[in-house]
XYZ file of C-alpha atoms in Angstrom:
674
model
C 20.247 194.100 -25.991
C 17.773 192.825 -22.841
C 13.905 194.087 -24.139
C 11.941 195.820 -21.886
C 9.834 192.455 -20.561
C 13.538 190.824 -19.857
C 14.185 194.066 -17.753
C 11.149 193.843 -16.020
C 11.483 190.241 -15.116
C 14.920 190.980 -13.265
C 13.924 193.376 -11.882
C 10.775 191.545 -10.108
C 13.136 188.622 -9.438
C 15.868 190.176 -7.684
C 12.819 192.507 -5.249
C 11.725 188.780 -4.788
C 15.554 187.735 -3.658
C 15.699 184.825 -6.631
C 17.546 183.964 -9.511
C 15.626 183.299 -12.557
C 17.037 180.872 -14.986
C 17.816 182.643 -18.724
C 15.831 180.248 -21.273
C 15.261 180.375 -24.884
C 12.032 182.348 -24.010
C 13.308 184.612 -21.725
C 15.926 185.441 -24.813
C 13.403 185.516 -27.017
C 11.418 187.521 -24.725
C 8.093 185.904 -25.365
C 7.815 183.735 -21.945
C 3.716 184.399 -20.810
C 2.711 185.682 -17.578
C 1.789 182.552 -16.816
C 5.193 180.796 -17.496
C 6.803 183.815 -15.361
C 4.569 183.140 -12.235
C 5.404 179.563 -12.297
C 9.144 179.948 -12.969
C 8.991 182.548 -10.063
C 7.172 179.644 -7.386
C 9.878 177.108 -8.863
C 12.575 179.125 -8.397
C 12.168 180.546 -5.380
C 11.767 176.948 -3.927
C 14.628 175.444 -5.513
C 17.248 177.952 -7.232
C 19.809 177.512 -3.757
C 21.145 180.540 -5.951
C 23.113 181.539 -2.962
C 24.976 178.018 -3.006
C 27.850 177.848 -4.396
C 27.182 174.886 -4.981
C 24.161 173.454 -8.110
C 21.538 171.405 -6.400
C 18.370 169.565 -7.944
C 15.795 171.726 -8.244
C 14.203 168.581 -6.360
C 15.831 167.137 -3.448
C 17.842 169.919 -3.013
C 20.852 167.539 -2.703
C 23.867 168.792 -4.719
C 24.630 167.405 -7.818
C 27.563 165.245 -8.282
C 27.707 162.529 -10.901
C 28.840 159.026 -9.200
C 27.588 156.653 -6.446
C 24.916 156.020 -8.222
C 23.562 159.402 -9.335
C 23.547 159.988 -12.643
C 22.710 163.502 -13.861
C 20.006 164.384 -16.411
C 20.466 167.790 -18.628
C 16.700 168.979 -20.063
C 16.629 170.415 -23.370
C 15.488 173.790 -21.518
C 19.303 173.188 -20.380
C 18.044 172.467 -16.267
C 19.860 169.707 -15.081
C 18.729 167.395 -11.805
C 19.164 163.914 -10.313
C 18.186 161.026 -13.199
C 15.954 159.401 -10.394
C 14.141 162.735 -9.219
C 13.372 163.898 -12.416
C 11.977 160.365 -13.373
C 9.734 160.708 -10.254
C 8.979 163.771 -11.138
C 7.653 163.032 -14.769
C 6.193 159.659 -13.339
C 3.881 161.790 -11.148
C 2.371 163.511 -14.758
C 4.595 167.040 -15.066
C 6.140 167.340 -18.270
C 7.145 170.771 -17.507
C 10.713 171.741 -16.055
C 10.351 172.000 -12.471
C 12.239 175.369 -13.069
C 11.776 177.651 -15.934
C 8.567 175.523 -16.668
C 9.228 175.247 -20.134
C 6.810 172.479 -22.071
C 9.540 169.492 -22.889
C 8.958 167.623 -26.100
C 11.160 164.735 -25.138
C 11.487 162.880 -22.010
C 14.608 160.274 -20.602
C 13.336 156.543 -21.536
C 14.255 154.594 -19.020
C 12.987 155.636 -16.191
C 14.304 154.099 -13.028
C 11.828 152.601 -10.424
C 11.061 154.858 -7.421
C 11.891 154.425 -4.047
C 10.021 151.012 -2.836
C 9.136 149.897 0.929
C 8.633 146.627 2.100
C 5.764 147.043 3.614
C 3.935 145.803 0.004
C 2.781 149.493 -1.055
C 2.322 149.829 -4.879
C 4.273 151.322 -6.626
C 4.943 153.069 -9.550
C 6.198 150.996 -12.445
C 9.103 151.921 -14.701
C 8.914 153.023 -17.682
C 10.081 151.462 -20.534
C 9.869 151.007 -24.326
C 9.786 147.521 -26.316
C 13.042 148.206 -27.737
C 14.994 150.391 -25.021
C 15.969 148.040 -22.116
C 18.930 147.631 -19.952
C 21.175 150.414 -18.565
C 20.095 153.760 -18.074
C 21.477 156.288 -20.803
C 20.254 159.949 -20.134
C 21.026 160.703 -23.749
C 18.119 158.677 -25.121
C 14.380 159.906 -25.282
C 10.985 158.938 -26.184
C 8.212 161.184 -26.984
C 5.809 162.114 -24.940
C 2.751 159.887 -27.135
C 4.368 157.060 -25.729
C 4.775 157.730 -22.330
C 1.417 157.953 -21.972
C 1.017 154.357 -22.851
C 3.568 153.386 -21.014
C 2.889 155.089 -17.516
C 1.422 153.264 -14.890
C -0.516 155.876 -12.153
C -0.648 154.594 -8.357
C -4.050 154.417 -7.694
C -5.175 154.904 -3.483
C -6.407 151.418 -2.156
C -10.256 151.023 -0.296
C -8.570 151.368 3.059
C -5.499 153.007 4.063
C -3.801 150.271 6.106
C -0.279 150.346 3.732
C 1.114 152.718 6.181
C 5.085 151.410 6.635
C 5.917 149.880 9.708
C 6.613 151.863 12.914
C 10.447 150.866 14.358
C 10.262 149.579 17.690
C 12.620 151.268 20.790
C 16.207 149.673 21.033
C 17.720 147.564 24.373
C 19.487 150.711 24.530
C 16.355 153.244 24.065
C 14.543 151.345 27.456
C 17.946 151.724 29.298
C 17.736 155.504 29.026
C 13.695 155.466 29.549
C 13.487 154.005 32.674
C 16.276 156.140 33.448
C 14.497 159.012 32.988
C 12.799 160.215 36.719
C 11.744 163.339 35.535
C 8.238 164.643 36.069
C 5.467 167.156 35.432
C 6.917 169.856 37.967
C 4.179 171.501 39.774
C 3.183 175.324 42.052
C 0.907 176.061 43.483
C 0.131 180.321 44.254
C -2.377 181.516 47.076
C -3.762 185.083 46.288
C -2.935 186.316 49.539
C -0.601 184.035 52.051
C -2.785 184.836 55.218
C -6.419 185.866 55.886
C -7.523 187.239 58.967
C -9.983 184.764 61.289
C -12.402 187.188 61.004
C -12.506 187.607 56.899
C -14.407 185.947 54.614
C -13.446 185.361 50.856
C -15.924 184.770 47.684
C -13.651 184.509 45.753
C -10.498 183.985 46.659
C -7.434 183.382 43.607
C -5.242 180.245 43.653
C -2.754 179.608 40.312
C -1.974 176.728 39.905
C 1.778 176.532 37.858
C 2.489 173.524 35.653
C 6.066 173.501 33.914
C 6.751 169.767 31.523
C 10.099 168.301 31.473
C 13.398 168.923 29.647
C 13.355 167.389 26.098
C 15.353 163.973 25.775
C 19.112 164.528 25.529
C 19.173 162.478 21.832
C 16.414 162.474 19.746
C 16.760 158.538 19.283
C 15.282 158.943 23.380
C 11.792 161.114 22.138
C 8.482 160.110 21.556
C 7.886 159.597 17.334
C 5.149 161.465 15.321
C 2.522 160.089 13.152
C 2.234 163.274 11.093
C -0.272 163.526 8.361
C -0.567 167.721 6.635
C -3.364 169.246 3.909
C -2.323 170.950 2.417
C -4.480 173.449 -0.344
C -3.520 173.656 -3.694
C -6.276 175.023 -5.409
C -5.684 177.780 -8.032
C -5.698 180.588 -6.346
C -2.073 179.264 -4.688
C -0.871 179.148 -7.926
C 3.011 181.606 -8.138
C 4.730 182.730 -5.171
C 2.308 181.029 -2.928
C 2.779 176.723 -3.736
C 6.843 177.659 -4.484
C 6.728 178.951 -0.676
C 4.389 176.400 0.444
C 6.988 173.934 -1.556
C 9.622 175.295 0.780
C 7.781 175.177 3.457
C 7.259 171.606 3.342
C 10.964 170.622 2.369
C 11.781 171.977 5.404
C 9.356 169.824 7.839
C 10.418 166.949 5.280
C 14.423 167.654 6.204
C 13.821 168.136 10.101
C 11.602 164.869 10.898
C 13.275 162.186 12.086
C 13.702 158.269 10.831
C 11.409 156.987 13.014
C 8.288 159.849 12.296
C 6.234 158.937 9.823
C 4.567 161.742 7.206
C 1.872 161.687 4.658
C 0.485 164.567 2.090
C -2.697 164.853 1.271
C -3.284 167.174 -1.320
C -7.423 169.265 -2.306
C -8.456 171.658 -4.630
C -11.903 170.894 -6.340
C -10.793 166.915 -5.634
C -8.713 165.322 -2.944
C -5.421 162.945 -3.432
C -3.423 161.448 -0.831
C 0.247 161.805 -2.300
C 1.823 158.622 -0.689
C 0.724 157.150 2.143
C 2.268 157.133 6.640
C 5.891 156.544 5.810
C 9.267 157.443 7.601
C 11.058 159.804 7.117
C 14.829 157.394 6.710
C 16.499 158.907 3.705
C 14.217 156.458 1.220
C 11.300 158.251 2.744
C 12.546 161.864 2.539
C 13.215 161.554 -0.972
C 10.520 160.066 -2.545
C 8.309 162.629 0.185
C 10.318 165.843 -1.129
C 9.521 164.704 -5.103
C 6.239 163.959 -4.580
C 5.862 167.235 -2.913
C 8.077 169.440 -5.347
C 5.553 167.931 -8.299
C 3.190 169.790 -7.190
C 0.836 172.315 -9.525
C -2.395 174.068 -8.683
C -5.564 174.370 -9.996
C -9.627 174.082 -9.298
C -11.318 174.639 -6.262
C -11.187 174.577 -2.130
C -12.621 170.971 -0.649
C -11.408 171.582 2.827
C -13.632 169.338 4.536
C -12.992 165.733 1.544
C -8.972 167.112 2.382
C -9.127 166.462 6.139
C -11.256 163.398 5.418
C -9.229 161.645 3.787
C -6.510 162.972 6.093
C -8.808 160.996 9.087
C -9.287 158.285 7.622
C -5.133 157.966 7.159
C -5.020 157.931 10.924
C -8.142 155.545 11.376
C -6.944 153.002 8.986
C -3.211 152.619 9.525
C -1.938 149.246 10.825
C 0.736 150.755 13.319
C 0.765 153.603 15.762
C 3.021 156.336 16.635
C 2.950 157.603 19.866
C 2.103 161.215 19.195
C 0.038 161.569 16.159
C -1.379 164.894 14.590
C -2.762 166.679 11.453
C -1.587 170.061 9.608
C -3.796 171.817 7.444
C -3.083 174.984 5.246
C -5.366 176.515 3.244
C -5.351 180.530 1.539
C -9.006 180.148 0.907
C -12.453 179.187 1.562
C -13.910 175.673 1.404
C -16.556 175.742 -2.051
C -17.700 172.746 -1.477
C -19.006 171.872 2.164
C -19.750 175.444 4.019
C -23.348 176.529 3.289
C -22.766 180.763 2.867
C -26.566 180.980 4.735
C -25.216 179.060 7.534
C -21.655 179.835 7.500
C -21.247 178.659 11.752
C -23.060 176.032 11.950
C -21.629 174.489 8.490
C -17.398 175.152 10.068
C -18.091 172.646 12.645
C -18.988 170.043 10.123
C -15.608 170.293 8.059
C -14.423 168.523 11.457
C -14.425 164.287 11.088
C -16.443 162.958 13.185
C -14.100 160.864 15.296
C -11.847 163.647 15.997
C -14.981 165.595 16.653
C -15.714 163.436 19.157
C -12.360 162.591 21.316
C -12.072 166.177 21.460
C -15.562 166.883 22.960
C -15.266 163.787 25.372
C -11.834 165.111 26.411
C -9.819 162.294 24.649
C -7.327 164.635 22.492
C -6.566 161.907 19.523
C -5.815 163.947 16.374
C -5.372 167.931 17.118
C -5.993 169.452 13.423
C -2.983 172.829 13.895
C -4.440 175.498 11.061
C -2.873 177.359 9.313
C -4.836 180.346 7.376
C -2.088 181.903 4.182
C -2.398 185.149 3.316
C -5.328 187.474 3.836
C -8.132 186.201 1.799
C -8.237 182.875 3.527
C -11.677 182.191 6.157
C -10.566 182.554 8.681
C -13.583 181.866 10.972
C -13.500 178.544 9.521
C -9.885 177.403 10.117
C -9.787 178.786 13.550
C -13.250 176.693 14.253
C -11.425 173.836 13.021
C -8.763 173.852 15.418
C -10.842 175.062 18.623
C -13.153 171.426 17.942
C -9.816 169.674 17.954
C -8.114 170.830 20.624
C -5.332 172.344 17.675
C -4.010 175.770 17.416
C -4.837 178.647 14.595
C -2.039 180.484 12.982
C -2.258 183.258 10.946
C 0.184 184.072 7.811
C -0.369 186.989 6.897
C 2.860 188.108 5.602
C 3.315 184.723 3.633
C 6.910 184.390 3.678
C 6.315 183.060 7.813
C 5.204 179.762 5.857
C 8.110 178.068 7.230
C 8.448 179.889 10.731
C 4.877 178.898 11.050
C 5.511 175.238 10.064
C 8.950 174.768 12.504
C 7.393 176.629 15.855
C 4.198 174.058 15.176
C 6.590 170.878 14.014
C 9.052 171.955 16.697
C 6.312 171.173 19.439
C 4.658 168.264 18.002
C 7.984 166.593 17.936
C 9.213 167.141 22.183
C 5.793 166.309 23.521
C 6.294 164.339 27.061
C 3.375 164.270 27.876
C -0.477 162.775 26.883
C -3.993 162.478 28.222
C -3.008 164.826 31.395
C -5.453 165.442 33.818
C -5.312 167.132 36.974
C -7.677 166.960 39.932
C -8.041 169.794 42.925
C -9.732 168.410 46.263
C -11.051 170.585 48.799
C -9.693 170.261 52.108
C -11.218 171.748 54.610
C -15.804 171.650 54.874
C -16.272 175.136 54.822
C -13.728 175.382 51.340
C -16.004 175.848 48.023
C -14.984 175.707 44.319
C -17.057 178.308 42.679
C -14.992 178.443 39.027
C -12.162 177.057 37.298
C -10.442 178.885 34.451
C -9.110 176.695 31.785
C -9.151 178.144 28.356
C -9.916 175.811 25.577
C -9.636 172.548 27.654
C -12.695 170.417 29.547
C -13.211 171.335 33.182
C -16.235 170.404 35.352
C -16.851 170.998 38.982
C -17.975 168.506 40.786
C -19.309 167.276 44.580
C -21.354 170.347 44.947
C -17.969 172.792 43.993
C -15.982 170.188 46.619
C -13.718 169.255 43.555
C -13.045 169.949 40.283
C -11.147 168.260 37.309
C -9.409 170.056 33.623
C -8.146 167.459 31.517
C -4.850 169.399 30.323
C -4.519 166.591 26.958
C -0.761 167.055 25.997
C 2.539 169.020 26.967
C 5.806 169.438 24.997
C 9.156 169.943 26.742
C 9.378 172.640 29.043
C 5.906 174.284 28.106
C 4.054 175.470 30.745
C 0.589 175.979 32.048
C -1.677 178.112 34.203
C -5.447 177.594 35.733
C -6.428 180.692 37.681
C -9.164 178.533 40.446
C -11.916 180.444 42.351
C -12.394 179.384 46.170
C -14.783 180.527 48.687
C -13.120 181.159 52.208
C -14.908 181.182 55.263
C -14.184 183.189 58.227
C -12.923 180.443 61.608
C -12.236 180.937 64.710
C -9.006 179.660 66.653
C -7.606 177.813 63.482
C -4.357 179.046 63.204
C -3.788 177.721 59.822
C -6.347 176.478 57.205
C -5.835 174.285 54.037
C -7.072 175.005 51.414
C -7.117 172.314 48.892
C -5.021 169.524 47.322
C -3.754 168.958 43.539
C -2.925 166.359 41.987
C -2.674 164.909 38.454
C -1.480 161.549 35.876
C -0.578 161.828 32.777
C 1.450 159.241 29.967
C 4.692 159.041 29.026
C 4.490 158.156 25.569
C 7.787 157.349 25.365
C 8.092 155.081 28.497
C 4.289 154.149 28.257
C 4.024 154.436 31.938
C 1.687 156.429 33.997
C 3.604 159.239 35.845
C 1.154 160.700 39.154
C 1.352 163.376 41.536
C -0.657 162.180 44.724
C -1.272 165.599 46.166
C 0.774 169.287 46.867
C -1.396 170.880 49.099
C -2.507 174.558 49.443
C -2.297 175.665 53.053
C -2.893 179.558 54.478
C -2.159 181.150 57.738
C -5.009 182.220 59.509
C -4.281 185.049 62.041
C -6.209 186.491 64.756
C -4.535 189.951 64.837
C -6.408 191.662 61.638
C -4.075 194.826 61.518
C -1.356 194.040 58.991
C -2.772 192.973 55.278
C -0.422 190.242 53.342
C 0.650 191.154 50.037
C -1.510 190.125 47.312
C 0.293 187.061 44.997
C 1.357 188.836 41.614
C 1.372 185.174 39.976
C -2.515 185.138 40.730
C -2.687 189.102 39.560
C -1.119 188.267 36.453
C -2.934 184.981 35.446
C -6.084 186.741 35.984
C -5.080 189.328 34.130
C -4.136 187.211 31.356
C -7.421 185.175 31.857
C -9.563 188.493 31.319
C -7.766 189.982 28.492
C -8.793 187.222 26.687
C -12.287 187.244 27.830
C -12.325 190.854 26.563
C -10.623 189.522 22.998
C -13.807 187.107 22.918
C -16.503 189.407 23.978
C -14.680 191.920 21.330
C -14.079 189.615 18.604
C -18.719 189.351 19.113
C -19.892 192.411 18.930
C -17.161 192.623 15.639
C -19.347 189.992 14.117
C -22.475 191.821 14.946
C -21.056 194.621 13.277
C -20.151 197.222 16.070
C -17.106 197.817 15.938
C -16.900 200.931 18.614
C -18.194 198.716 20.889
C -15.437 195.941 20.540
C -13.019 198.956 20.290
C -14.606 200.176 23.698
C -14.559 196.371 25.144
C -10.827 196.632 24.322
C -9.953 199.543 25.446
C -11.395 199.195 29.060
C -10.031 196.467 29.778
C -6.097 198.177 28.845
C -7.438 200.330 31.693
C -8.018 198.271 34.374
C -4.830 196.147 33.623
C -2.716 199.540 33.486
C -4.193 199.627 37.500
C -3.322 196.298 38.832
C -0.225 195.560 40.903
C 1.284 192.973 37.786
C 0.222 196.620 35.528
C 4.343 196.443 34.977
C 4.787 192.870 34.656
C 6.620 191.858 30.762
C 3.333 190.007 29.952
C 0.709 192.324 30.745
C 3.176 194.897 28.823
C 2.742 192.709 25.823
C -0.838 192.269 26.318
C -1.852 195.514 26.893
C 0.255 196.296 23.155
C -1.751 193.340 21.425
C -4.805 194.643 22.519
C -3.843 197.854 21.655
C -3.050 196.645 17.533
C -6.058 194.691 17.893
C -8.365 198.037 18.455
C -5.704 199.242 15.406
C -7.186 196.577 12.936
C -10.513 197.387 13.983
C -10.295 201.131 12.734
C -12.427 200.346 9.829
C -15.334 197.500 8.477
C -12.562 196.529 5.840
C -9.587 196.439 8.016
C -11.265 193.904 10.298
C -12.293 191.824 7.775
C -9.129 191.778 5.500
C -6.480 191.350 8.517
C -8.629 191.857 11.837
C -11.072 189.095 12.150
C -8.138 186.820 12.273
C -5.288 188.123 13.784
C -8.105 188.195 16.775
C -9.085 184.348 16.084
C -4.867 183.981 16.324
C -4.574 185.082 19.784
C -7.894 183.580 20.654
C -6.916 180.176 20.602
C -3.335 181.412 21.956
C -4.116 182.334 24.685
C -7.290 179.869 25.462
C -4.655 176.866 24.886
C -1.833 178.704 26.022
C 0.176 178.148 23.061
C 2.530 180.081 20.909
C 1.202 180.575 17.038
C 1.833 182.819 14.078
C 0.184 185.782 13.891
C 0.076 189.093 12.084
C 2.311 190.410 14.779
C 4.986 187.879 14.360
C 7.772 191.078 13.427
C 6.604 192.193 17.034
C 9.633 192.383 19.902
C 6.510 192.396 22.153
C 4.092 189.769 21.322
C 2.223 188.308 24.523
C 2.022 184.901 22.180
C 5.324 184.376 22.495
C 5.650 183.521 26.160
C 4.274 180.662 25.311
C 7.829 179.431 22.855
C 8.826 176.776 24.600
C 13.014 176.127 23.722
C 12.174 173.256 21.580
C 9.577 175.625 19.220
C 12.697 178.634 19.299
C 15.267 175.687 18.781
C 13.657 174.396 15.256
C 12.784 178.327 14.353
C 16.180 178.465 14.493
C 17.134 175.887 12.120
C 14.504 177.244 9.861
C 15.702 180.920 9.931
C 19.651 178.978 9.156
C 17.775 176.618 6.645
C 17.739 180.041 3.467
C 21.803 180.554 4.559
C 22.641 177.083 3.559
C 21.706 177.074 -0.059
C 18.061 175.312 0.579
C 16.039 179.057 -0.533
C 16.404 182.110 -1.224
C 17.620 184.788 1.625
C 14.398 186.613 2.870
C 13.596 189.889 3.429
C 15.059 191.418 6.419
C 11.693 191.488 8.950
C 9.952 188.586 7.044
C 10.482 186.387 10.120
C 8.737 184.726 13.103
C 10.188 186.131 16.560
C 11.992 184.297 18.657
C 11.229 184.217 22.707
C 13.925 185.961 25.286
C 13.961 183.869 29.139
C 12.813 186.514 32.063
C 12.937 183.642 34.030
C 10.780 182.405 36.898
C 7.505 182.033 36.394
C 7.268 185.077 33.618
C 7.272 183.136 30.292
C 7.591 186.649 27.876
C 9.777 186.436 25.239
């Protein structure tokens, strides 16, 4: 008969939609709380209980003997690929990855871990003086002997041990040379005509950019160098660590053979699990084994984790065209941030060379940050992203972590334009450029307002950007047409390495003598003005909230909702979603406690998204009306769909309904909202 403790465990496993194995401890009813937590974490990553196929809990591959795959059955009755469990032991783990039972015996004659041809140091095989020859899973060596024979890989002084990048084949050159698509540009003046006798001090023009679509084949897209920086502090123990491993498994499975990945982990100390290696078959298996060997303990040293990631990027021998860092943490930095000077300390978390590049407008390595749960330092994570030109996502519901990663890499794997700059020149001698609303993108007015520049940076496939310009338009006499501005751009094609240019797109309005007929206002300009002003209202409200004045913050947001409701574009889907978002922010400011728990992170993630015009995961990711979803690209949606079918393919447990990032819906035309 099952005792009370076993029944409680079974009930908890059902609530989490996982399958707990019945170990010897289960039968005896002696499993500790820590063992249960670890069992839950490992089972939720690798149980694959919904699949009829038996899979290895480490690499998630099907357990099938033969074809060079030996099967190891542990003393706790769980089975693994022999090579996978050998690598796990080589990383210092002597417990079962499924049930966390501590093994008294381990297999002898462990195989050599995957080796690459770039001369990187490897873990030596474990052998004993009296045991050599073919592998035999029935032969064991005591742990005391294991410690005498383990050889751990030490980090080199210089991280120049990255695996060689793949050079594109001649056939790919043919594909690239035939790809003539460039970034599409449209301009929308506030009015198509202004009477000659009238002047405008705040005449709006929207410049709309849309990147070309993704290449038809993975082999024809730009490869990526990605470094993930993962928090394995003590607060990650249990379900959080399990979900992180599962999310990383998804990332590893969806990177291409030309993409390279390195993983840095941090707690009180920092270590690089492996250098930049290609996610081909061997590299993918090594990455899965390393990530699944992780355990959680210690404090939170975000700064050193990012510095080590920056070192991986700076010292690599070769470079893929696209480079990015992903940071995940559920806590506060306990080593670098000064509690008395928190705002000033946040910038110190960003590695200096990344900070300098972002300040100068050369966006080399953006850091995309993910605040996991409600206890993370959202202000720090937002600051890191903002100062590196990345994005900040708030993972309020822990089960959404994989979808959040999927959305991010869906964009990173579809970059079609790099280092894009947009130039505006005034054409008519009386026209002056007074402001450029560019959000987080660097912009400047030049030549006393006669020209302007926006550093747009990178664009994902089919990603869109809107920039609102304000101009002074003078009255005229006898001029029936007025050329206002000329727009041009240039950017680098990351695949062909070509420089793409648009030499000039003129914006011209009519200047009729008769002022009796008033032209209609452009809904595109009004919609973009609403979006810009809503984002500015969020920023003002956040400042008030940080001062402790929640009532003032709520009032700012409420006033913006009222003004937007009176605008021409009030019924536009984007404006409806903005209104819903502003009201959600007001609700999360209902009390100081509510603001501290989720309001701040929700607002900062929204600011990150709207100021960069890029999708982030949010507290409202399950909402049908989320303005953030308007920034999702088709590549992001495709990767989200892959994530949400990853479970049914036997890679992990099914999630409860509602715990997933929403997919955007297309409204067509210029509107980008779900």
